[in-house]
XYZ file of C-alpha atoms in Angstrom:
677
model
C -3.751 -3.726 -1.261
C -3.620 -5.555 2.055
C -6.630 -4.738 4.242
C -5.739 -6.977 7.172
C -5.360 -5.782 10.759
C -1.643 -6.483 10.469
C 0.869 -7.882 8.026
C 3.703 -10.118 9.171
C 6.892 -9.777 7.135
C 9.134 -12.837 7.365
C 12.830 -12.218 7.719
C 14.158 -11.119 4.333
C 17.636 -11.702 2.926
C 18.020 -10.243 -0.554
C 16.225 -8.153 -3.153
C 16.445 -7.804 -6.910
C 14.199 -6.859 -9.802
C 12.276 -3.866 -11.105
C 9.549 -1.717 -9.573
C 7.267 0.668 -11.460
C 6.400 3.490 -9.086
C 2.974 5.137 -8.830
C 2.536 8.806 -9.670
C 3.667 11.455 -7.219
C 1.047 12.503 -4.674
C 2.429 16.035 -4.541
C 2.342 16.415 -8.307
C -0.979 14.578 -8.735
C -3.013 16.792 -6.425
C -1.374 19.980 -7.683
C -2.110 19.004 -11.291
C -5.724 18.137 -10.438
C -6.382 21.500 -8.805
C -4.578 23.518 -11.478
C -6.500 21.704 -14.226
C -9.740 22.374 -12.371
C -9.016 26.112 -12.141
C -7.970 26.458 -15.774
C -9.698 27.344 -18.993
C -10.003 24.335 -21.271
C -9.725 20.584 -20.869
C -6.615 18.916 -19.478
C -5.800 15.271 -20.121
C -3.845 13.913 -17.177
C -1.703 10.805 -17.682
C -0.263 8.480 -15.010
C -2.243 10.054 -12.175
C -1.756 8.465 -8.765
C -4.788 6.483 -7.575
C -4.793 6.901 -3.801
C -6.875 8.136 -0.880
C -5.536 11.689 -1.275
C -6.277 11.958 -4.994
C -9.732 10.428 -4.535
C -10.804 13.062 -2.007
C -9.407 15.791 -4.272
C -11.346 14.466 -7.274
C -14.570 14.315 -5.257
C -14.082 17.894 -4.087
C -13.412 19.168 -7.614
C -16.574 17.523 -8.877
C -18.537 19.231 -6.090
C -17.004 22.519 -7.271
C -18.487 22.012 -10.727
C -15.604 20.448 -12.669
C -16.395 17.867 -15.327
C -14.125 14.852 -14.863
C -14.103 11.871 -17.217
C -13.978 9.142 -16.067
C -15.213 10.161 -12.629
C -12.560 8.029 -10.894
C -9.047 6.923 -11.743
C -8.930 3.832 -13.961
C -5.583 2.072 -14.249
C -3.910 2.785 -17.574
C -6.465 5.385 -18.659
C -5.925 9.155 -18.757
C -8.282 11.480 -16.921
C -9.941 14.425 -18.684
C -10.684 17.497 -16.548
C -12.672 20.417 -17.899
C -11.821 23.404 -15.732
C -14.051 26.139 -14.329
C -11.917 28.936 -15.854
C -11.515 30.658 -12.506
C -15.222 30.972 -11.665
C -17.468 28.817 -9.497
C -21.030 28.031 -10.613
C -23.714 30.224 -9.078
C -24.688 29.311 -5.516
C -21.748 26.933 -5.213
C -21.840 25.299 -1.811
C -21.249 22.009 -0.064
C -19.323 20.053 2.525
C -15.959 18.793 1.279
C -14.535 15.774 3.092
C -10.759 15.711 2.606
C -9.680 12.862 4.879
C -6.117 13.447 6.073
C -4.913 14.906 2.775
C -2.923 18.058 3.483
C -2.241 18.377 -0.258
C -6.003 18.740 -0.722
C -7.145 20.630 2.398
C -4.696 23.523 2.253
C -4.682 24.358 -1.489
C -8.463 23.916 -1.754
C -8.994 26.157 1.258
C -6.989 28.914 -0.424
C -8.589 28.485 -3.845
C -12.160 28.415 -2.535
C -11.519 31.319 -0.178
C -10.605 33.420 -3.240
C -13.386 32.017 -5.450
C -16.165 32.355 -2.877
C -19.238 30.190 -2.487
C -20.117 28.512 0.790
C -18.108 25.445 1.757
C -17.317 23.431 4.865
C -13.853 21.875 4.794
C -13.826 18.684 6.878
C -11.656 15.597 7.366
C -10.702 12.862 9.796
C -9.810 13.718 13.432
C -6.065 13.859 12.704
C -6.704 16.587 10.102
C -8.184 18.699 12.896
C -4.797 18.569 14.643
C -2.830 19.805 11.623
C -2.270 23.586 11.744
C -3.718 25.863 9.081
C -3.815 29.165 10.996
C -0.938 30.875 9.158
C -2.593 30.222 5.801
C -5.959 31.454 7.080
C -4.345 34.616 8.492
C -2.746 35.391 5.126
C -6.034 34.854 3.272
C -8.025 36.964 5.732
C -5.649 39.888 5.111
C -6.770 39.784 1.477
C -10.441 39.939 2.405
C -11.281 36.225 2.394
C -14.041 35.018 4.697
C -12.921 31.944 6.677
C -14.319 30.776 10.028
C -13.063 28.058 12.327
C -15.758 25.528 13.200
C -13.924 24.055 16.203
C -10.476 25.147 17.395
C -8.824 28.325 16.178
C -5.916 27.610 13.872
C -7.145 24.191 12.770
C -9.758 22.639 10.486
C -12.675 22.152 10.116
C -13.393 25.460 8.394
C -16.252 27.332 6.806
C -15.498 29.422 3.726
C -17.773 32.232 2.616
C -17.841 35.075 0.073
C -14.665 37.231 0.055
C -14.520 41.020 -0.018
C -11.519 42.271 -1.979
C -12.507 45.946 -1.910
C -9.556 46.808 0.362
C -6.961 44.843 -1.623
C -3.681 46.765 -1.737
C -0.192 46.463 -3.194
C 1.216 45.483 0.186
C 3.038 42.113 0.107
C 1.071 39.243 1.612
C 3.071 37.695 4.473
C 3.056 33.946 5.180
C 5.184 31.916 7.566
C 7.571 29.589 5.846
C 8.799 27.575 8.829
C 5.693 25.468 9.561
C 4.645 23.930 6.260
C 5.552 24.674 2.664
C 1.943 23.803 1.784
C 0.868 27.240 3.053
C 2.992 29.002 0.451
C 2.058 26.484 -2.251
C -1.615 27.127 -1.500
C -1.235 30.890 -1.893
C 0.807 30.519 -5.066
C -1.949 28.430 -6.650
C -4.874 30.517 -5.388
C -3.793 34.115 -5.935
C -3.670 34.043 -9.762
C -7.476 33.722 -9.477
C -7.671 37.357 -8.339
C -6.977 38.375 -11.952
C -6.024 41.879 -10.910
C -4.346 44.529 -13.049
C -1.311 44.612 -10.759
C 1.352 42.244 -9.499
C 0.644 40.239 -6.356
C 3.587 39.702 -4.014
C 3.904 37.019 -1.343
C 6.572 37.548 1.300
C 7.910 34.624 3.330
C 8.319 35.307 7.039
C 11.200 33.340 8.552
C 13.071 30.487 6.904
C 11.261 28.682 4.104
C 11.319 24.941 4.769
C 10.883 22.251 2.118
C 11.986 24.467 -0.766
C 11.907 21.503 -3.184
C 8.125 21.308 -2.836
C 7.841 24.990 -3.744
C 10.006 24.230 -6.773
C 7.445 21.598 -7.851
C 4.666 24.166 -7.458
C 6.481 26.796 -9.516
C 7.276 24.306 -12.283
C 3.653 23.191 -12.530
C 2.291 26.750 -12.389
C 4.451 27.543 -15.409
C 2.940 24.559 -17.249
C -0.498 26.102 -16.655
C 0.486 29.589 -17.831
C 1.499 31.254 -14.538
C 5.164 32.296 -14.422
C 5.969 33.376 -10.876
C 9.094 35.414 -10.171
C 11.136 33.855 -7.361
C 13.290 36.338 -5.425
C 15.716 34.155 -3.440
C 12.884 32.097 -1.895
C 11.786 35.105 0.192
C 9.479 36.960 -2.183
C 7.301 35.528 -4.931
C 5.616 37.778 -7.491
C 2.568 36.705 -9.503
C 2.472 38.955 -12.592
C -0.536 41.139 -13.334
C -3.101 39.597 -15.648
C -2.117 36.020 -14.860
C -4.690 33.458 -15.949
C -4.772 29.699 -15.854
C -4.686 27.982 -19.229
C -4.759 24.228 -19.746
C -1.566 22.780 -21.249
C -3.705 20.165 -23.006
C -1.827 17.033 -21.930
C 0.274 16.560 -18.825
C 2.084 13.506 -17.449
C 2.451 12.932 -13.707
C 5.962 11.971 -12.737
C 6.383 8.943 -10.463
C 6.749 9.635 -6.765
C 10.339 10.304 -5.720
C 9.419 9.898 -2.038
C 8.162 6.377 -2.780
C 11.403 5.703 -4.635
C 13.282 6.185 -1.364
C 12.117 2.835 0.046
C 13.450 0.932 -2.948
C 16.668 2.953 -3.052
C 17.161 1.957 0.582
C 16.166 -1.616 -0.258
C 18.957 -1.862 -2.819
C 21.438 -0.318 -0.408
C 20.788 -2.756 2.442
C 19.871 -5.989 0.685
C 21.830 -6.563 -2.534
C 25.441 -7.698 -2.658
C 28.262 -5.643 -4.104
C 28.691 -8.187 -6.911
C 25.015 -8.122 -7.834
C 24.937 -6.405 -11.216
C 21.164 -6.168 -11.263
C 20.248 -4.795 -7.847
C 16.967 -2.903 -7.668
C 15.725 -0.960 -10.679
C 13.223 1.814 -10.037
C 11.168 2.900 -13.029
C 9.241 6.145 -13.432
C 11.598 8.647 -11.852
C 15.222 9.516 -12.512
C 17.883 12.186 -12.713
C 15.608 14.654 -14.537
C 12.941 14.677 -11.809
C 11.465 18.025 -10.768
C 10.885 16.623 -7.269
C 13.221 17.616 -4.507
C 13.068 14.174 -2.927
C 15.134 12.827 -5.816
C 18.060 14.202 -3.804
C 17.482 11.295 -1.438
C 19.841 9.557 -3.852
C 22.682 11.770 -2.581
C 21.936 10.841 1.039
C 21.774 7.138 0.180
C 25.105 7.403 -1.637
C 26.607 9.113 1.397
C 25.526 6.100 3.451
C 27.124 3.725 0.948
C 24.580 2.933 -1.765
C 25.739 2.492 -5.355
C 23.307 4.337 -7.626
C 23.105 4.676 -11.401
C 20.461 6.871 -12.999
C 18.898 7.804 -16.299
C 16.146 10.195 -17.368
C 13.367 7.963 -16.008
C 15.075 5.215 -14.013
C 17.397 4.414 -11.128
C 19.446 1.307 -10.386
C 20.648 0.676 -6.840
C 22.958 -1.890 -5.268
C 24.760 -2.312 -1.975
C 28.157 -0.641 -1.728
C 29.617 0.029 1.716
C 28.524 -2.435 4.398
C 27.597 -1.790 7.062
C 26.181 1.500 5.917
C 27.915 4.689 6.971
C 26.326 6.832 9.658
C 25.574 10.404 8.554
C 24.771 13.778 10.096
C 22.486 15.533 7.630
C 20.330 18.640 7.323
C 17.204 17.119 5.769
C 15.250 20.289 5.038
C 15.529 19.557 1.325
C 14.062 16.018 1.574
C 11.589 16.134 4.489
C 9.413 13.167 3.511
C 12.130 10.928 2.098
C 14.315 11.620 5.131
C 12.096 9.253 7.134
C 13.596 6.403 5.126
C 17.072 7.440 6.306
C 15.888 6.789 9.865
C 15.332 3.097 9.087
C 18.516 2.893 6.991
C 20.287 4.097 10.151
C 19.458 0.714 11.715
C 22.085 -0.783 9.409
C 24.745 1.926 9.857
C 28.048 1.766 11.685
C 27.575 4.484 14.276
C 25.014 7.145 15.116
C 22.980 8.895 12.430
C 21.541 12.365 13.053
C 18.781 13.859 10.896
C 18.359 17.609 11.431
C 16.015 20.441 10.436
C 12.963 18.169 10.305
C 10.532 20.206 12.424
C 7.901 19.757 9.703
C 7.687 16.065 10.713
C 5.800 17.215 13.800
C 2.809 18.499 11.768
C 2.447 15.756 9.172
C 0.003 12.837 9.172
C 1.223 12.191 12.703
C 4.035 13.583 14.853
C 6.598 11.703 12.814
C 9.590 12.438 15.030
C 7.818 10.937 18.049
C 6.423 8.052 15.997
C 9.741 7.090 14.430
C 11.531 7.324 17.770
C 8.989 5.058 19.474
C 8.999 2.368 16.783
C 12.787 2.386 16.303
C 13.195 1.779 20.032
C 10.902 -1.254 19.777
C 13.429 -2.813 17.388
C 16.283 -2.250 19.838
C 17.708 1.058 18.602
C 18.790 3.875 20.908
C 17.008 7.071 19.880
C 17.222 10.694 20.940
C 14.657 13.159 19.671
C 14.408 16.941 19.727
C 12.013 19.505 18.355
C 13.646 19.387 14.938
C 16.019 16.410 14.966
C 16.271 12.682 15.574
C 19.428 10.741 16.449
C 19.553 6.961 15.918
C 22.109 4.420 17.137
C 21.403 0.905 15.863
C 21.423 -2.212 18.064
C 25.040 -3.045 18.875
C 24.794 -6.774 18.166
C 22.341 -8.988 16.234
C 21.227 -10.395 19.591
C 20.147 -6.882 20.650
C 17.496 -6.716 17.924
C 13.893 -7.344 18.968
C 10.912 -8.714 17.084
C 8.543 -5.756 16.927
C 4.960 -5.043 16.050
C 5.118 -1.623 14.410
C 2.289 0.777 15.148
C 1.776 2.886 12.019
C -0.322 5.810 13.329
C -2.440 5.822 10.139
C 0.706 7.162 8.453
C 1.652 5.618 5.130
C 5.315 6.549 5.401
C 5.747 4.905 8.798
C 4.374 1.650 7.381
C 6.603 1.722 4.321
C 9.754 2.751 6.196
C 9.571 -0.099 8.675
C 9.175 -2.771 6.014
C 12.957 -2.350 5.670
C 13.448 -3.651 9.214
C 12.676 -7.166 7.934
C 16.323 -7.348 6.763
C 17.607 -7.254 10.340
C 20.717 -9.363 11.094
C 18.937 -11.255 13.874
C 16.702 -13.087 11.397
C 13.514 -11.788 13.042
C 10.156 -11.110 11.404
C 8.476 -7.693 11.621
C 4.778 -7.010 12.050
C 3.264 -3.956 10.325
C -0.025 -2.895 11.894
C -2.781 -1.464 9.677
C -0.925 -2.016 6.384
C -3.760 -0.472 4.378
C -2.667 2.995 5.532
C -0.283 2.948 2.536
C -3.374 3.647 0.381
C -2.681 7.346 0.939
C 0.095 7.328 -1.666
C 1.054 3.783 -2.694
C -1.849 1.317 -2.367
C 0.143 -1.592 -3.807
C 3.335 -0.896 -1.890
C 3.583 -4.248 -0.139
C 2.780 -6.152 -3.333
C 5.613 -4.256 -5.048
C 7.891 -4.834 -2.046
C 7.256 -8.593 -2.047
C 7.761 -8.801 -5.813
C 11.448 -7.881 -5.468
C 12.363 -9.377 -2.081
C 13.487 -12.867 -1.190
C 13.074 -14.419 2.250
C 15.984 -15.973 4.124
C 13.976 -19.189 4.284
C 10.844 -20.418 2.492
C 7.751 -18.310 3.106
C 5.628 -19.645 5.981
C 2.775 -22.018 5.245
C -0.296 -22.980 7.247
C -1.523 -26.421 6.172
C -5.131 -27.418 6.735
C -5.748 -31.052 5.837
C -8.785 -33.212 6.356
C -11.445 -35.366 4.757
C -13.917 -34.117 2.200
C -16.671 -31.752 3.416
C -14.877 -31.065 6.710
C -14.982 -27.314 5.981
C -11.256 -26.975 5.370
C -11.693 -24.943 2.165
C -13.894 -22.350 3.850
C -11.693 -22.136 6.927
C -8.488 -21.928 4.895
C -9.881 -19.089 2.786
C -10.901 -17.101 5.866
C -7.566 -17.649 7.610
C -5.729 -16.523 4.466
C -7.920 -13.418 4.289
C -7.240 -12.538 7.941
C -3.464 -12.845 7.536
C -3.088 -11.460 4.010
C -1.656 -14.794 2.872
C -2.071 -16.416 -0.524
C -4.457 -19.364 -0.747
C -3.858 -22.788 -2.280
C -6.993 -24.852 -2.848
C -5.413 -28.171 -3.795
C -8.829 -29.716 -4.305
C -9.426 -27.234 -7.113
C -6.277 -28.445 -8.855
C -7.519 -32.019 -8.823
C -10.963 -30.904 -10.000
C -9.266 -29.013 -12.818
C -7.291 -32.134 -13.710
C -10.396 -34.293 -13.819
C -12.259 -31.687 -15.873
C -9.355 -31.304 -18.298
C -9.305 -35.072 -18.822
C -13.045 -35.132 -19.482
C -12.841 -32.224 -21.930
C -10.000 -33.975 -23.745
C -12.005 -37.201 -23.962
C -9.552 -39.141 -21.803
C -11.246 -41.763 -19.670
C -10.212 -41.549 -16.026
C -8.633 -44.956 -15.582
C -5.317 -46.164 -14.205
C -4.218 -47.038 -17.719
C -4.570 -43.382 -18.711
C -2.907 -41.958 -15.580
C 0.286 -40.868 -17.337
C -1.652 -39.292 -20.202
C -3.721 -37.310 -17.687
C -0.540 -36.232 -15.871
C 1.050 -35.089 -19.133
C -2.150 -33.248 -20.046
C -2.317 -31.239 -16.817
C 1.385 -30.310 -17.131
C 0.626 -28.792 -20.533
C -2.242 -26.640 -19.289
C -2.135 -22.995 -18.165
C -3.953 -22.866 -14.827
C -4.695 -19.417 -13.404
C -6.313 -18.364 -10.137
C -7.343 -14.711 -10.486
C -7.506 -12.145 -7.659
C -11.305 -12.079 -8.012
C -11.436 -15.836 -7.263
C -12.017 -17.072 -10.807
C -10.299 -20.172 -12.137
C -9.031 -20.190 -15.723
C -7.927 -23.195 -17.773
C -6.019 -22.095 -20.874
C -7.804 -18.759 -20.526
C -11.320 -20.199 -20.212
C -13.319 -19.543 -17.050
C -14.092 -22.904 -15.404
C -14.972 -21.567 -11.939
C -18.452 -23.089 -11.961
C -17.590 -26.209 -13.935
C -15.186 -27.491 -11.273
C -17.728 -27.073 -8.467
C -20.213 -29.687 -9.680
C -20.648 -33.050 -7.957
C -19.289 -34.864 -11.003
C -16.155 -32.685 -10.939
C -15.721 -33.490 -7.265
C -16.049 -37.214 -7.964
C -13.531 -37.015 -10.812
C -11.109 -35.151 -8.534
C -11.213 -38.014 -6.065
C -10.630 -40.522 -8.886
C -7.598 -38.791 -10.443
C -6.087 -38.109 -7.025
C -5.286 -41.803 -6.520
C -2.883 -41.854 -9.485
C 0.780 -41.354 -8.413
C 1.645 -39.853 -11.816
C -1.007 -37.165 -11.418
C 0.052 -36.381 -7.857
C 3.654 -36.056 -8.981
C 2.637 -33.753 -11.839
C 0.808 -31.458 -9.395
C 3.475 -31.543 -6.681
C 5.606 -28.677 -8.031
C 2.539 -26.767 -9.200
C 1.372 -26.663 -5.590
C 4.782 -25.807 -4.156
C 5.043 -22.891 -6.585
C 2.111 -21.266 -4.790
C 4.423 -20.558 -1.848
C 5.003 -16.814 -1.770
C 5.500 -13.829 0.520
C 4.197 -13.016 3.004
C 2.838 -16.571 3.417
C 0.445 -19.246 2.198
C -2.542 -21.170 3.519
C -3.022 -24.497 1.784
C -5.870 -26.939 2.219
C -6.133 -30.487 0.967
C -5.422 -34.107 1.885
C -1.600 -34.088 1.979
C -0.537 -30.466 2.492
C 1.291 -31.215 5.729
C 2.525 -34.721 4.931
C 3.800 -34.366 1.344
C 3.512 -30.882 -0.181
C 4.824 -28.721 2.700
C 6.321 -31.053 5.327
C 8.312 -28.074 6.728
C 5.206 -25.932 7.362
C 5.343 -24.260 10.804
C 1.640 -24.929 11.457
C -0.271 -28.017 10.380
C -3.926 -28.485 11.237
C -5.887 -31.676 10.736
C -9.528 -30.668 10.456
C -12.105 -33.363 10.937
C -15.803 -33.915 11.572
C -18.029 -36.974 11.745
C -19.195 -38.446 8.457
C -22.805 -37.776 9.469
C -22.061 -34.118 10.137
C -20.214 -33.745 6.839
C -23.013 -35.440 4.916
C -25.566 -33.104 6.471
C -23.487 -30.051 5.477
C -23.155 -31.295 1.913
C -26.911 -31.980 1.798
C -27.754 -28.429 2.914
C -25.236 -27.002 0.452
C -26.767 -28.838 -2.496
C -30.340 -28.009 -1.497
C -29.406 -24.312 -1.186
C -28.221 -24.438 -4.801
C -31.525 -25.927 -5.941
C -30.011 -29.365 -6.540
C -31.643 -32.623 -5.490
C -29.863 -34.682 -2.839
C -30.342 -37.790 -0.738
C -28.810 -37.998 2.732
C -28.240 -41.749 2.634
C -26.505 -41.557 -0.730
C -24.359 -38.603 0.387
C -23.295 -40.409 3.574
C -22.377 -43.534 1.646
C -20.459 -41.488 -0.902
C -18.471 -39.660 1.808
C -17.616 -42.896 3.588
C -16.474 -44.432 0.301
C -14.333 -41.390 -0.469
C -12.803 -41.453 2.994
C -11.876 -45.098 2.530
C -10.437 -44.434 -0.919
C -8.446 -41.410 0.276
C -7.070 -43.156 3.367
C -6.025 -46.330 1.581
C -4.622 -44.991 -1.677
C -1.016 -45.887 -2.387
C 0.052 -42.309 -3.151
C -0.081 -39.879 -0.221
C -2.930 -41.458 1.730
C -5.083 -39.129 3.806
C -3.660 -38.987 7.312
C -2.637 -36.267 9.745
C 0.976 -35.159 9.802
C 2.848 -36.300 12.907
C 3.062 -32.716 14.201
C -0.458 -31.693 13.178
C -2.911 -30.172 15.633
C -6.372 -31.762 15.624
C -9.445 -29.602 15.218
C -12.828 -31.309 15.372
C -15.298 -29.203 13.420
C -18.389 -31.334 14.096
C -20.212 -28.938 16.415
C -18.390 -25.601 16.438
C -18.966 -22.675 14.089
C -16.764 -21.696 11.186
C -15.752 -18.508 13.003
C -14.675 -20.515 16.057
C -12.562 -22.818 13.897
C -10.941 -19.866 12.122
C -10.158 -18.207 15.441
C -8.593 -21.404 16.763
C -6.270 -21.645 13.756
C -5.327 -17.979 14.133
C -4.647 -18.482 17.849
C -2.344 -21.412 17.108
C -0.571 -19.297 14.502
C -0.161 -16.349 16.860
C 1.365 -18.642 19.490
C 4.135 -19.394 17.000
C 4.978 -15.711 16.462
C 7.665 -13.886 18.457
C 5.832 -10.621 19.059
C 4.245 -11.501 22.403
C 2.877 -8.553 24.361
C 4.368 -6.200 21.782
C 1.741 -7.322 19.243
């Protein structure tokens, strides 16, 4: 997951490949709560690991559930031993639920029926999301719920209920604000375990019916078969009791599928037989958002589907503008708003009032950010109307504010395919952690840029600090990192391990050897050679010396040339070395030549060695650095020198942070976002 302040997406041209989707947030949190309320142990497979599921798991553990393992581990099922409808004695606590509506609302209802003493808290945005209609319905039953700040909104305090006045009268709940209110009641009221039916009556139009369908399907899996009377009355039969189904699999998220369905529709050619394949959700999905496929087809997408997969390619181009009632796909409909940027005409999305009370006011947010790109947008209380930029020249490079809303961030990644060839900046990309932590990694895995991914080259002599600075710049931008020095250290080490003397006569043998090796740089910064961890072995002084010796051989440099170029990837790369800007990436948009006096570099190396408990001599280190500089600058193959268009950065007296900031400033000056950033 990218944790940078922003993520710059280069202009993208095409997309192809397969994406395995994470589990559905809506299904994941429903399954977790139902398992927690049930008798028996439920083994949950393919659970989504996200911010929303993490806060739900923490809350369930505070309620007394036994969960093994305590957190989601990739590839492992989760075992939940339920409380069988009863809280432990003196159950109490403060439950922090972030901005997870799928946790706050159902847990509020369940705990209000179960009793105990709980404070329901979250982030400030949660305190702006209405919950009054749900609280009103629960209070009519005899539940004890108090507002801790503003009436109608969290935070809440839940106390012991009094059901002595419970009657057969239907329990009314508004259906036109959020379907989560009805879902919450449907999951909580079986806990009353009465000897009579319990009826819920929807007041007004029920929005987001597909999400209620998910709830009803899952309730049935846990032993509760609710009677649905035309989506206006729901009857929970007398004697209902939660019972674990044993094993349950979480379907992949159909809302998340929408971004890749759109990706196929706007980025793959009509003759592309592969297109985008989405794995984990298909035509048999119980999620209403699978009907996004119909909307995408109406706009021109070509979609094939199977029981657990979809395949999408571009059909009509430009896309066709649509006028659509989106009540049945409220979350996925946001993706249609960015698809509208590529449509011929004006697209209108209607009946989306629920957008106003989501993670942010999504109608206002989408309107604002679409306008930044050059679109003409009209918004109403329950609709949005989008007219794309008339000409490629009318598009604008935009920095997209994401409002701590995962769906805003994911939707606007699609704007990187704009016909003007402009990049797009996504602010706060880590907000996707709510439902799809690895979204941008998945997005980059199937997209291809219109030109090679951008590279920042940082060259300079040994001990100038280029490795440290390059790593920090890469971290700030979310770029991949190429430590070319490590590749030469690996080469020298591989030769030593193979018993090959590092001489000019053996240069070709060393080059052939390194070509045959599997070199891996892991996400946790380990270096593997044919599967063996050599992270420490390549950081010794002898390894550094050997790196300098093998680097003078043209055959070795040629062998490593393509290896280094293969590191180039989306969204970008920072490479440090001796010839990044002159030989490896001569087309890099930013080249920095980092230098420092030999005396300064020798002193840094001396302090570094002493800090590691190694003996060192300043005079010897200075002589060694000067000898290396001479060798590097006068070698026949790619001598050390600044690229003609490199910017000089003297690192003799400044701090590392100052050097990093200077590189970032130079990079920002090359971006088109300007005051919009």
